[in-house]
Coordinates of N, CA and C in Angstrom, one line a residue:
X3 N -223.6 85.3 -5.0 CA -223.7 83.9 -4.9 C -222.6 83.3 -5.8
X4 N -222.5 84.3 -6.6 CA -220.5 83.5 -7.7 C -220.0 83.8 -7.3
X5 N -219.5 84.1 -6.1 CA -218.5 84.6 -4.9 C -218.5 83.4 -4.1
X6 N -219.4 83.2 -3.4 CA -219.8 82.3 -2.4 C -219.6 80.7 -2.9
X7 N -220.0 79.9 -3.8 CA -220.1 78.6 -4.2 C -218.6 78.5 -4.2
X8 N -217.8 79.0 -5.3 CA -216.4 78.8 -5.3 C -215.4 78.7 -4.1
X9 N -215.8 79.9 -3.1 CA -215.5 80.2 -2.0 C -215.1 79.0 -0.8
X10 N -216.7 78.7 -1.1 CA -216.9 77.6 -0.1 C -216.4 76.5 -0.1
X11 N -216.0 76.2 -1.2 CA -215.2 74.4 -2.2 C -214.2 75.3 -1.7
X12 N -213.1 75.9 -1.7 CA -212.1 76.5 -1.1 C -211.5 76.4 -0.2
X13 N -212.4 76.6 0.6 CA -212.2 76.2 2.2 C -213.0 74.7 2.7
X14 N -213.5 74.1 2.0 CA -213.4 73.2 2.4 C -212.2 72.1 2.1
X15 N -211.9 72.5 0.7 CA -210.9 71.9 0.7 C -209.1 71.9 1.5
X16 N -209.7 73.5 1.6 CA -208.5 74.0 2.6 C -208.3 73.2 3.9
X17 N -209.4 72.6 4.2 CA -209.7 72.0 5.6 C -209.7 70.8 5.8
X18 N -209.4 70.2 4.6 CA -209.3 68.5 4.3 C -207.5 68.3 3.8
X19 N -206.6 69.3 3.7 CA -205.5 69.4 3.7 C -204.8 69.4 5.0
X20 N -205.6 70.8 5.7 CA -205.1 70.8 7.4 C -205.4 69.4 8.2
X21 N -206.3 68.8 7.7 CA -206.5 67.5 8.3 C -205.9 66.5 8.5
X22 N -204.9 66.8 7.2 CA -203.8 65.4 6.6 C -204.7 64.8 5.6
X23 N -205.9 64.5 5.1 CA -206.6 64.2 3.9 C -205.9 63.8 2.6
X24 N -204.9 64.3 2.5 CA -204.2 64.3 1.1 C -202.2 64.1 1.6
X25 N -202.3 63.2 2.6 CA -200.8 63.1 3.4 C -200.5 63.9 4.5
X26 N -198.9 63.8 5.2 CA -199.0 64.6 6.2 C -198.0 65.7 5.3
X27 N -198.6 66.6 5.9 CA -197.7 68.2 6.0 C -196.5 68.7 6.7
X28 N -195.1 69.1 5.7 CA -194.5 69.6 6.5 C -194.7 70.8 7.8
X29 N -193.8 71.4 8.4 CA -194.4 72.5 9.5 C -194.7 73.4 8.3
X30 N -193.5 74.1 7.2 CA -193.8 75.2 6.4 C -195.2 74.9 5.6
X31 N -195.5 74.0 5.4 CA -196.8 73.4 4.6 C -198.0 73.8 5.1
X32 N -197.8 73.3 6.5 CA -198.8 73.3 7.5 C -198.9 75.0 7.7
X33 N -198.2 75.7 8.0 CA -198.6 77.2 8.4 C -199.3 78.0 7.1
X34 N -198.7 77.2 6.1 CA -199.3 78.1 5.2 C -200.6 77.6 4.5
X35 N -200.9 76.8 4.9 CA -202.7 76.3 5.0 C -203.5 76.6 5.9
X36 N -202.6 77.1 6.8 CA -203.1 77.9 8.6 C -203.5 79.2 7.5
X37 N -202.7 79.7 7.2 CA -202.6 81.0 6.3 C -203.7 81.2 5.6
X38 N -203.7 80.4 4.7 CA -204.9 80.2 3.8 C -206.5 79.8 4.3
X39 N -206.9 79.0 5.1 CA -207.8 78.9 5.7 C -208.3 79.8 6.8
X40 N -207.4 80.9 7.3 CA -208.2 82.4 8.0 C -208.2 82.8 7.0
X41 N -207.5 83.3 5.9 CA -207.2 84.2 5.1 C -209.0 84.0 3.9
X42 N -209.0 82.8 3.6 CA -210.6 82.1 2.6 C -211.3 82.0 3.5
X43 N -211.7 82.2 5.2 CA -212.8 82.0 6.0 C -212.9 83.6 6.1
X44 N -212.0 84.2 6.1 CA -212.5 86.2 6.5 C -213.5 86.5 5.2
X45 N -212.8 85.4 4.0 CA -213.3 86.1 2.9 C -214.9 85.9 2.8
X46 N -215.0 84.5 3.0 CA -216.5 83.9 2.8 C -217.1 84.9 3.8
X47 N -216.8 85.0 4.8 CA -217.6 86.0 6.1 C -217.6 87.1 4.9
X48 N -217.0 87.5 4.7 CA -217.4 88.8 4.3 C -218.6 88.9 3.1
X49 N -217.9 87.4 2.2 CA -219.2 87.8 0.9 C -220.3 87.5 1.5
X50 N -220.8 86.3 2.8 CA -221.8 86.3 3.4 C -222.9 87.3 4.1
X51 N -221.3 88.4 4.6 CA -222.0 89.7 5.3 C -222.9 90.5 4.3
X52 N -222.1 91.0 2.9 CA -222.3 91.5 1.7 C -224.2 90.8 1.1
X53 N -224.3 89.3 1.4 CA -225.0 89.2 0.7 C -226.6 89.3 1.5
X54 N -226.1 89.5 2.9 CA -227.0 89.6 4.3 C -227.4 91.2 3.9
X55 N -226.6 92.2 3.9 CA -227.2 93.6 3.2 C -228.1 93.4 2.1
X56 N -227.5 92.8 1.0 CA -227.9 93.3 0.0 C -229.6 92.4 0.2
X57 N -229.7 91.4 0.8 CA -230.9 90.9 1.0 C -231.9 91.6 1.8
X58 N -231.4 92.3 2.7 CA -232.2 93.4 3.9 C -232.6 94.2 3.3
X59 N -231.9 95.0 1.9 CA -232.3 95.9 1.3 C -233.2 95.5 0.6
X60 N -233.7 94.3 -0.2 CA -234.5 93.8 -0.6 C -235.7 93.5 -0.1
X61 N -235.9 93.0 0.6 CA -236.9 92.2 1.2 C -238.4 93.3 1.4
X62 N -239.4 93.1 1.8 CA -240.9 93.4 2.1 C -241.7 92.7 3.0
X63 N -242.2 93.4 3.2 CA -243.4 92.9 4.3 C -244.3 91.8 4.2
X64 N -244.4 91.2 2.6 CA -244.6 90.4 2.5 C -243.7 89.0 2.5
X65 N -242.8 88.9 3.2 CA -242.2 87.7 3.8 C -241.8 87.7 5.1
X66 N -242.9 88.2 5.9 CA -242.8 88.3 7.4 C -243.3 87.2 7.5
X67 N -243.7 87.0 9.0 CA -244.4 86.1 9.7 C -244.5 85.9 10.9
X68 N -245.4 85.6 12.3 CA -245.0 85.6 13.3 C -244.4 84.8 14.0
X69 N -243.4 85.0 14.9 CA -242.8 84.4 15.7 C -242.2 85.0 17.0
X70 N -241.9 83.8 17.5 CA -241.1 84.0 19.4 C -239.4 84.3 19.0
X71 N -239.8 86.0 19.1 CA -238.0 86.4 18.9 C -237.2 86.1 20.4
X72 N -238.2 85.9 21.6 CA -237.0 85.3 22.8 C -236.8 83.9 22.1
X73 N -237.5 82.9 21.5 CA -236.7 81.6 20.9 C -235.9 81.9 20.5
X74 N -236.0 82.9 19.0 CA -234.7 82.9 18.4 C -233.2 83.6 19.4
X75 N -233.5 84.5 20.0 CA -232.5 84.9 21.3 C -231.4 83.7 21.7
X76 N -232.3 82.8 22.3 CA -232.3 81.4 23.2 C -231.2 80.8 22.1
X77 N -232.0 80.8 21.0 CA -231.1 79.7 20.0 C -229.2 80.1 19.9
X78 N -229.6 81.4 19.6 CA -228.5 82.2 19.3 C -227.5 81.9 20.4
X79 N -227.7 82.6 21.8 CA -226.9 81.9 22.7 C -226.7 80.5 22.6
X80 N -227.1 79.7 22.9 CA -227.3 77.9 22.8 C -225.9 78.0 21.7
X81 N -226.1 78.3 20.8 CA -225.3 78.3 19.5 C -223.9 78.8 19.7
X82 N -223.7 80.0 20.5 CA -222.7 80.4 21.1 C -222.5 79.7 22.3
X83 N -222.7 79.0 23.3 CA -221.9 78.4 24.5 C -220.9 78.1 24.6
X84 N -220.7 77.2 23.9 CA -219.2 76.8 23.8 C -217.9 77.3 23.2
X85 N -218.5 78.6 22.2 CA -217.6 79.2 22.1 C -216.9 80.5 23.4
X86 N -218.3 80.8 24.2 CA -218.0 81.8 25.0 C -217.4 80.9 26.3
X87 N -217.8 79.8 26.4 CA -217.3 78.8 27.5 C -215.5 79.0 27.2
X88 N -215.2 78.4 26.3 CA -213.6 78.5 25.4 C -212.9 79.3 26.3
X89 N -213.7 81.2 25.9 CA -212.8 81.7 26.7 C -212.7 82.6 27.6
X90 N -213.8 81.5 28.0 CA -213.9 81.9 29.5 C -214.5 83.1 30.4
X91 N -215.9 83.3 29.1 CA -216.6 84.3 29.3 C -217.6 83.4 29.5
X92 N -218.1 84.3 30.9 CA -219.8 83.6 31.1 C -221.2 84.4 30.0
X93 N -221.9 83.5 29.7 CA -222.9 83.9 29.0 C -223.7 83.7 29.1
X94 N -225.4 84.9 29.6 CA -226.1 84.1 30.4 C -227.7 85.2 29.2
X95 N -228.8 84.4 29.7 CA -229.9 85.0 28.7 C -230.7 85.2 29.8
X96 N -231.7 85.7 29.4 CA -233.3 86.1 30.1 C -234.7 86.8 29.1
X97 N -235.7 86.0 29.1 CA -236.3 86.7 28.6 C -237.8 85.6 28.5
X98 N -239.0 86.4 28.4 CA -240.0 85.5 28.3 C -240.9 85.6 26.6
X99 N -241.2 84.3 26.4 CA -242.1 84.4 25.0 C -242.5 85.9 24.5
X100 N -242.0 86.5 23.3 CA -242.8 87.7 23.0 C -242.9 87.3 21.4
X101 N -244.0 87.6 21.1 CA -244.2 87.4 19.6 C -244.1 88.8 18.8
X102 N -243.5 88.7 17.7 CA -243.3 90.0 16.8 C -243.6 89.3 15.0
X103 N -243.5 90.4 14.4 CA -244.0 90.1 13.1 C -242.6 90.4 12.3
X104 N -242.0 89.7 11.1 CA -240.7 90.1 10.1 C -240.4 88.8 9.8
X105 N -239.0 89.0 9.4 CA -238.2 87.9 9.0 C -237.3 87.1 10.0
X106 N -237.6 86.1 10.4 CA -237.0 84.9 11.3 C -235.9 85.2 11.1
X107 N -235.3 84.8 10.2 CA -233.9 84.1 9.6 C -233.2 85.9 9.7
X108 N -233.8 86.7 9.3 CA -232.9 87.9 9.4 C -232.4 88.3 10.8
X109 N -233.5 88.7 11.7 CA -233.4 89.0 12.9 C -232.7 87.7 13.6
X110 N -232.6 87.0 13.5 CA -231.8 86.2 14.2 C -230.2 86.6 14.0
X111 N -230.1 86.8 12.7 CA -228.4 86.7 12.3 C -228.3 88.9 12.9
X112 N -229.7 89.0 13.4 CA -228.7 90.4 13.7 C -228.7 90.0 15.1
X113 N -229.5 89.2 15.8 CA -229.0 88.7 17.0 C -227.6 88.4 17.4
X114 N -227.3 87.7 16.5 CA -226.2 86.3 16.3 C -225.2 87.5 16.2
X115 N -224.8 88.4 15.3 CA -224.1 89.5 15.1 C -223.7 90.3 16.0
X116 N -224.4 90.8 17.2 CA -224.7 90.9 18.4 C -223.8 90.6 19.2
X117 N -224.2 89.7 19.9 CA -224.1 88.2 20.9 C -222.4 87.6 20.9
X118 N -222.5 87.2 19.3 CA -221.2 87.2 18.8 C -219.9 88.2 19.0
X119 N -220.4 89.3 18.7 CA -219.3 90.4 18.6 C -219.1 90.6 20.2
X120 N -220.2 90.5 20.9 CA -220.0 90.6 22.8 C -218.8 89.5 22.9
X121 N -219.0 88.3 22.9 CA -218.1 87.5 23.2 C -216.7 87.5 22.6
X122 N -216.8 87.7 21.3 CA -215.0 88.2 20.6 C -214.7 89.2 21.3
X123 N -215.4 90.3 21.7 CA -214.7 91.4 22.2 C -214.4 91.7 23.6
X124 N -214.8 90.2 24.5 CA -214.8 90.1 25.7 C -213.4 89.4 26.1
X125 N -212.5 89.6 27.3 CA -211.4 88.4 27.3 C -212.3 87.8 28.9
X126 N -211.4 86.8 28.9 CA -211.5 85.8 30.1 C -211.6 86.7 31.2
X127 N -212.8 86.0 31.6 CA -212.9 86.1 33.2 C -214.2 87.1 33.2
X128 N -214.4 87.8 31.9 CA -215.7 89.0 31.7 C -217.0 87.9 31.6
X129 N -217.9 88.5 31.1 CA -219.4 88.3 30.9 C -219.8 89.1 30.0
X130 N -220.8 88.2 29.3 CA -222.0 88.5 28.5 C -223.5 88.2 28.6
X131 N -224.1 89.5 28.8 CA -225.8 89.0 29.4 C -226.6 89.8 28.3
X132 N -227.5 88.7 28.1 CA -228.5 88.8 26.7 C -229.7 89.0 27.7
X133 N -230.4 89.5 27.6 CA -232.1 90.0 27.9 C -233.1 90.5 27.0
X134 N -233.9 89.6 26.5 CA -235.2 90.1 25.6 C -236.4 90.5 26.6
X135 N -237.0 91.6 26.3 CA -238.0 92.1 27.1 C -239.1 93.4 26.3
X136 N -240.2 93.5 26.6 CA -240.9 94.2 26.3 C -241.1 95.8 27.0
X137 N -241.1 96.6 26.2 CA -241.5 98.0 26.6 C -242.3 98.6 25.7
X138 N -243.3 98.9 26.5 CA -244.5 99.4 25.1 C -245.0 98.7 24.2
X139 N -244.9 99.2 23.0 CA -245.0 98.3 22.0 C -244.1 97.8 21.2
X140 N -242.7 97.8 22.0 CA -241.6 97.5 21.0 C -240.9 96.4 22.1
X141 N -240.2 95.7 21.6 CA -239.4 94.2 22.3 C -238.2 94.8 22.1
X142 N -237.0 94.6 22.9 CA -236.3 94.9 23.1 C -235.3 93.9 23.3
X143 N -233.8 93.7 22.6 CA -233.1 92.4 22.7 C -231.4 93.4 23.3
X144 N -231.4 93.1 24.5 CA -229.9 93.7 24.8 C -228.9 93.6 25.2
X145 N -227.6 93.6 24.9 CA -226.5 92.8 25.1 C -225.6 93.6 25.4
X146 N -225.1 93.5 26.9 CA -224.2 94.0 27.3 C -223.2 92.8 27.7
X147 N -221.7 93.9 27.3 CA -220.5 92.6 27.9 C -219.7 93.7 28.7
X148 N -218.9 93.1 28.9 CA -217.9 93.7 30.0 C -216.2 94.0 29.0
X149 N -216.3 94.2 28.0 CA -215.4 93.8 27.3 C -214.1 95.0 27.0
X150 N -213.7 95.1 25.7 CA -213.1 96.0 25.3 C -212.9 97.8 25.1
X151 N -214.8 97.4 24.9 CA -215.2 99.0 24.1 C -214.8 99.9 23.7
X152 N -215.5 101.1 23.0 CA -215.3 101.8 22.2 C -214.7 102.9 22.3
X153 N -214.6 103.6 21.9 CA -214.3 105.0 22.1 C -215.0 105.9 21.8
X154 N -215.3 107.0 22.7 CA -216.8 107.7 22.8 C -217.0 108.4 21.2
X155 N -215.8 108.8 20.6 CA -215.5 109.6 19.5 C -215.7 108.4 18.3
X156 N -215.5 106.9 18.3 CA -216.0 105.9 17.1 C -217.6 105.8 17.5
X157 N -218.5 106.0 18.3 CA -219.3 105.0 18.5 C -220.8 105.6 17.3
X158 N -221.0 105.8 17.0 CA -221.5 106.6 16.1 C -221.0 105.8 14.9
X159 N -219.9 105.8 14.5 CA -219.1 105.3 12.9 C -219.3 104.0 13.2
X160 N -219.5 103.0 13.8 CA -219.1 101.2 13.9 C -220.4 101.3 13.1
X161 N -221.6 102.2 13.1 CA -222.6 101.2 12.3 C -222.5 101.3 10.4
X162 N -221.0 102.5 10.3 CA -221.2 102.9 9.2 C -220.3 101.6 8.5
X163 N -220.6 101.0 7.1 CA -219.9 99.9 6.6 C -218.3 100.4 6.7
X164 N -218.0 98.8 6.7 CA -216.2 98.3 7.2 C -215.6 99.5 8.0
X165 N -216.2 100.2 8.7 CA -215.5 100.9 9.6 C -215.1 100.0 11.1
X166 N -214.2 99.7 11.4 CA -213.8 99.3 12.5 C -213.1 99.7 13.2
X167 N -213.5 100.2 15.0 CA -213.2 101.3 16.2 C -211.6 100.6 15.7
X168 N -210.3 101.3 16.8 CA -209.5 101.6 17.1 C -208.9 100.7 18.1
X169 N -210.1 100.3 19.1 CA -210.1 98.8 20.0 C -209.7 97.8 19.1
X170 N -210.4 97.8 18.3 CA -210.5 96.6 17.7 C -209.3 96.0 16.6
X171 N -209.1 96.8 16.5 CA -207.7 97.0 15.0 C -206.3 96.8 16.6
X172 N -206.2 97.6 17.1 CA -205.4 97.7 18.4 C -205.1 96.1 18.9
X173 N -206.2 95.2 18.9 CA -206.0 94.2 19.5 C -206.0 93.0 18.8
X174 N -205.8 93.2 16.9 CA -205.8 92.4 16.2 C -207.0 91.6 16.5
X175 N -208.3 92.1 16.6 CA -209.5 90.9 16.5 C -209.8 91.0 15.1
X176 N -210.5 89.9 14.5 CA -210.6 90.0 12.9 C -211.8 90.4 12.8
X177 N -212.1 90.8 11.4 CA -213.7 91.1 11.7 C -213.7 91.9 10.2
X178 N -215.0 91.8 9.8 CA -215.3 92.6 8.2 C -215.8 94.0 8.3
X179 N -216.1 94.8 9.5 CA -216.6 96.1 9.5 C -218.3 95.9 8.8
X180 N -219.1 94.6 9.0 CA -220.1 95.3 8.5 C -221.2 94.5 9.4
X181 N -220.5 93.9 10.6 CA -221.6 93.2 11.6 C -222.8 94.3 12.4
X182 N -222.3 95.4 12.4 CA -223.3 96.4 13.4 C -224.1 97.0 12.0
X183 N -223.3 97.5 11.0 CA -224.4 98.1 9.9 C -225.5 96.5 9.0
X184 N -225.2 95.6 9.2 CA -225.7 94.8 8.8 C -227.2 94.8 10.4
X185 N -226.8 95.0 11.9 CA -227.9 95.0 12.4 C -228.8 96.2 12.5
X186 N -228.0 97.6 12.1 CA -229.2 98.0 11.6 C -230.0 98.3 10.4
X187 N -229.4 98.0 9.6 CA -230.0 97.5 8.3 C -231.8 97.1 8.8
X188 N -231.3 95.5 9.9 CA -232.2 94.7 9.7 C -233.2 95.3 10.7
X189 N -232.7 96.2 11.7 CA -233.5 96.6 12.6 C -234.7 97.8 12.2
X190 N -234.0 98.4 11.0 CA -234.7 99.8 10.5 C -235.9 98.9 9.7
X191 N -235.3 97.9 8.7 CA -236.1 97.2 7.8 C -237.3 96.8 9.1
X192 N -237.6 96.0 9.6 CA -238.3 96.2 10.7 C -239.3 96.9 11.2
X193 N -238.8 98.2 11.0 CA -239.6 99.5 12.3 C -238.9 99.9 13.3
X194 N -237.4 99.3 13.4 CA -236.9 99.5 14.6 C -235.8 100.1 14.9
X195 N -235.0 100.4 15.5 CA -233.6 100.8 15.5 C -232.9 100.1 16.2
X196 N -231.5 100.7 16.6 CA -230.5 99.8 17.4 C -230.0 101.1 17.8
X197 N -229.4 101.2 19.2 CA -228.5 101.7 19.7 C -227.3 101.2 20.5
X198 N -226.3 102.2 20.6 CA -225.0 101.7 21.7 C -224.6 103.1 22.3
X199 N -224.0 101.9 23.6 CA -223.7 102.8 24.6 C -222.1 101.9 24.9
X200 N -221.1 102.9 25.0 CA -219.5 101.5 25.5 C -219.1 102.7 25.7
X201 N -218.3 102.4 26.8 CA -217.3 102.8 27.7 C -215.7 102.4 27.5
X202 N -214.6 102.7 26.7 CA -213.5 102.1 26.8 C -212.3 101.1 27.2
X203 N -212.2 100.3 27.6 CA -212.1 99.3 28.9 C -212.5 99.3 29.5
X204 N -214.0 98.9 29.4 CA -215.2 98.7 30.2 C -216.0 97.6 29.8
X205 N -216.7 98.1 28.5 CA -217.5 96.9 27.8 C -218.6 98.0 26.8
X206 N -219.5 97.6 26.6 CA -220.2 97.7 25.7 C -221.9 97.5 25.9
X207 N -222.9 98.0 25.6 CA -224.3 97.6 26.0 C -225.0 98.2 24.1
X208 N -225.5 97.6 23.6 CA -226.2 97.4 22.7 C -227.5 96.9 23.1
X209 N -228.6 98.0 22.3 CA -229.9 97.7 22.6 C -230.6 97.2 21.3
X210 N -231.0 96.4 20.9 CA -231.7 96.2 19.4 C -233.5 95.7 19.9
X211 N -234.1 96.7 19.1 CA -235.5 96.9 19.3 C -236.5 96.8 18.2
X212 N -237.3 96.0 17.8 CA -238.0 96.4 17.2 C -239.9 96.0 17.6
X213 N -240.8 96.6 16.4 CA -242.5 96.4 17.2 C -242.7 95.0 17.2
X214 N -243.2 94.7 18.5 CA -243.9 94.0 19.0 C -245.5 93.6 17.7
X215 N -246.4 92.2 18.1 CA -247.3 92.3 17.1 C -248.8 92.8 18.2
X216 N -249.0 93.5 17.5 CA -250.1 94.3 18.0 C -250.9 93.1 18.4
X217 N -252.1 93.3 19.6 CA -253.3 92.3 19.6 C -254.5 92.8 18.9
X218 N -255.3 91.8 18.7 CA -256.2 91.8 17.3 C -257.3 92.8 18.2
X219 N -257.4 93.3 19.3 CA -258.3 94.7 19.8 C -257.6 96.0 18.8
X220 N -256.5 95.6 18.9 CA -255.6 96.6 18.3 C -255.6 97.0 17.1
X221 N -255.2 96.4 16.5 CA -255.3 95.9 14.5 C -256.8 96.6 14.5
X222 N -257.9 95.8 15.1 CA -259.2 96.2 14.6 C -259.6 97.4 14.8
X223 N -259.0 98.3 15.7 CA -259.4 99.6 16.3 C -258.6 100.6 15.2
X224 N -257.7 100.2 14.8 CA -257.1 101.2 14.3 C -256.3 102.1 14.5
X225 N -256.5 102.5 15.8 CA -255.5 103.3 16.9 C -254.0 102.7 16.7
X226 N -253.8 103.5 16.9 CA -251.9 103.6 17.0 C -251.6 102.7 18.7
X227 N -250.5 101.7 19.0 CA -249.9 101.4 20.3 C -248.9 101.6 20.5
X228 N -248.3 102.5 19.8 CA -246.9 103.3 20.2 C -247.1 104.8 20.9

């Protein structure tokens, strides 16, 4: 968090300069506040990412609660449209009300992590399709794109911290290396796991799953519904 506060006055001020805020800018002025504002936005992302771990590692069971993880899905897309609109990836959802028990605000940002990384790693003219759905007793959130993908020999390593595939470095996309270990962090915390499946200039299919909330026949019986 003494990363973050300073951080953020940083770039915002960085951003009230690119604006003209404080006069206009030569071109050499102007590039190098271009410079500094990716250079202070990778950073904040990253102490962000950092403090998204270190909170997953924290957390308990007692700050769950129930909720509709297809809403948070829905939101997450909604949130993204216009950026996947931009360029020129279609992005489409499906899924009907399922309630599960955990942290809102967590599983969402491993949604968002997701969803997000489908669309940066997609170019124009691909797709991104989100589907929340039930199997058994676990809900299931899955995101396949059409995109870049991996290489059969990284796919294993992207969930290990700041490791980033070979695609990705190759094509100059930015990124902190800790968006997939950050969702399974959140998915294990859970009960749940996450898997991937990508194909090399192909795309990518990520499955993130975790339990469903039992119904109260359930709970009271005792019985296991896995």
């Amino acid at each position: 968090h003494e990363l973050r506060t300073p951080l953020t006055a940083i770039t915002g001020y960085v951003e009230l300069f690119a604006e003209g805020a404080f006069g206009e800018l030569g071109e050499d002025a102007s590039d190098a506040i271009q410079a500094m504002s990716t250079t202070s936005a990778n950073l904040l992302e990253l102490v962000n990412d950092l403090l998204t771990l270190w909170r997953s590692e924290k957390q308990t069971s007692d700050e769950w609660h129930r909720f509709d993880i297809t809403e948070s899905v829905r939101h997450v897309v909604d949130t993204l449209r216009h950026q996947a609109s931009r360029k020129g990836v279609a992005l489409t959802v499906a899924g009907e009300p399922i309630e599960v028990l955990g942290n809102n605000h967590d599983v969402e940002r491993a949604i968002m992590n997701l969803v997000s990384n489908a669309v940066k790693f997609t170019g124009a003219g691909g797709s991104v399709t989100v589907v929340c759905e039930m199997a058994e007793s676990m809900v299931r959130v899955s995101v396949a794109d059409t995109g870049i993908g991996i290489a059969a020999d990284e796919q294993e390593a992207v969930f290990d911290r700041f490791f980033r595939a070979g695609s990705a470095t190759g094509a100059s996309i930015p990124g902190t290396g800790l968006g997939l270990p950050i969702v399974r962090e959140i998915a294990l915390a859970h009960g749940g796991d996450v898997k991937l499946q990508s194909v090399l200039g192909h795309g990518t299919f990520v499955l993130f799953e975790i339990p469903v909330v039992p119904n109260e026949d359930d709970e009271g019986s005792g019985e296991r519904t896995d």
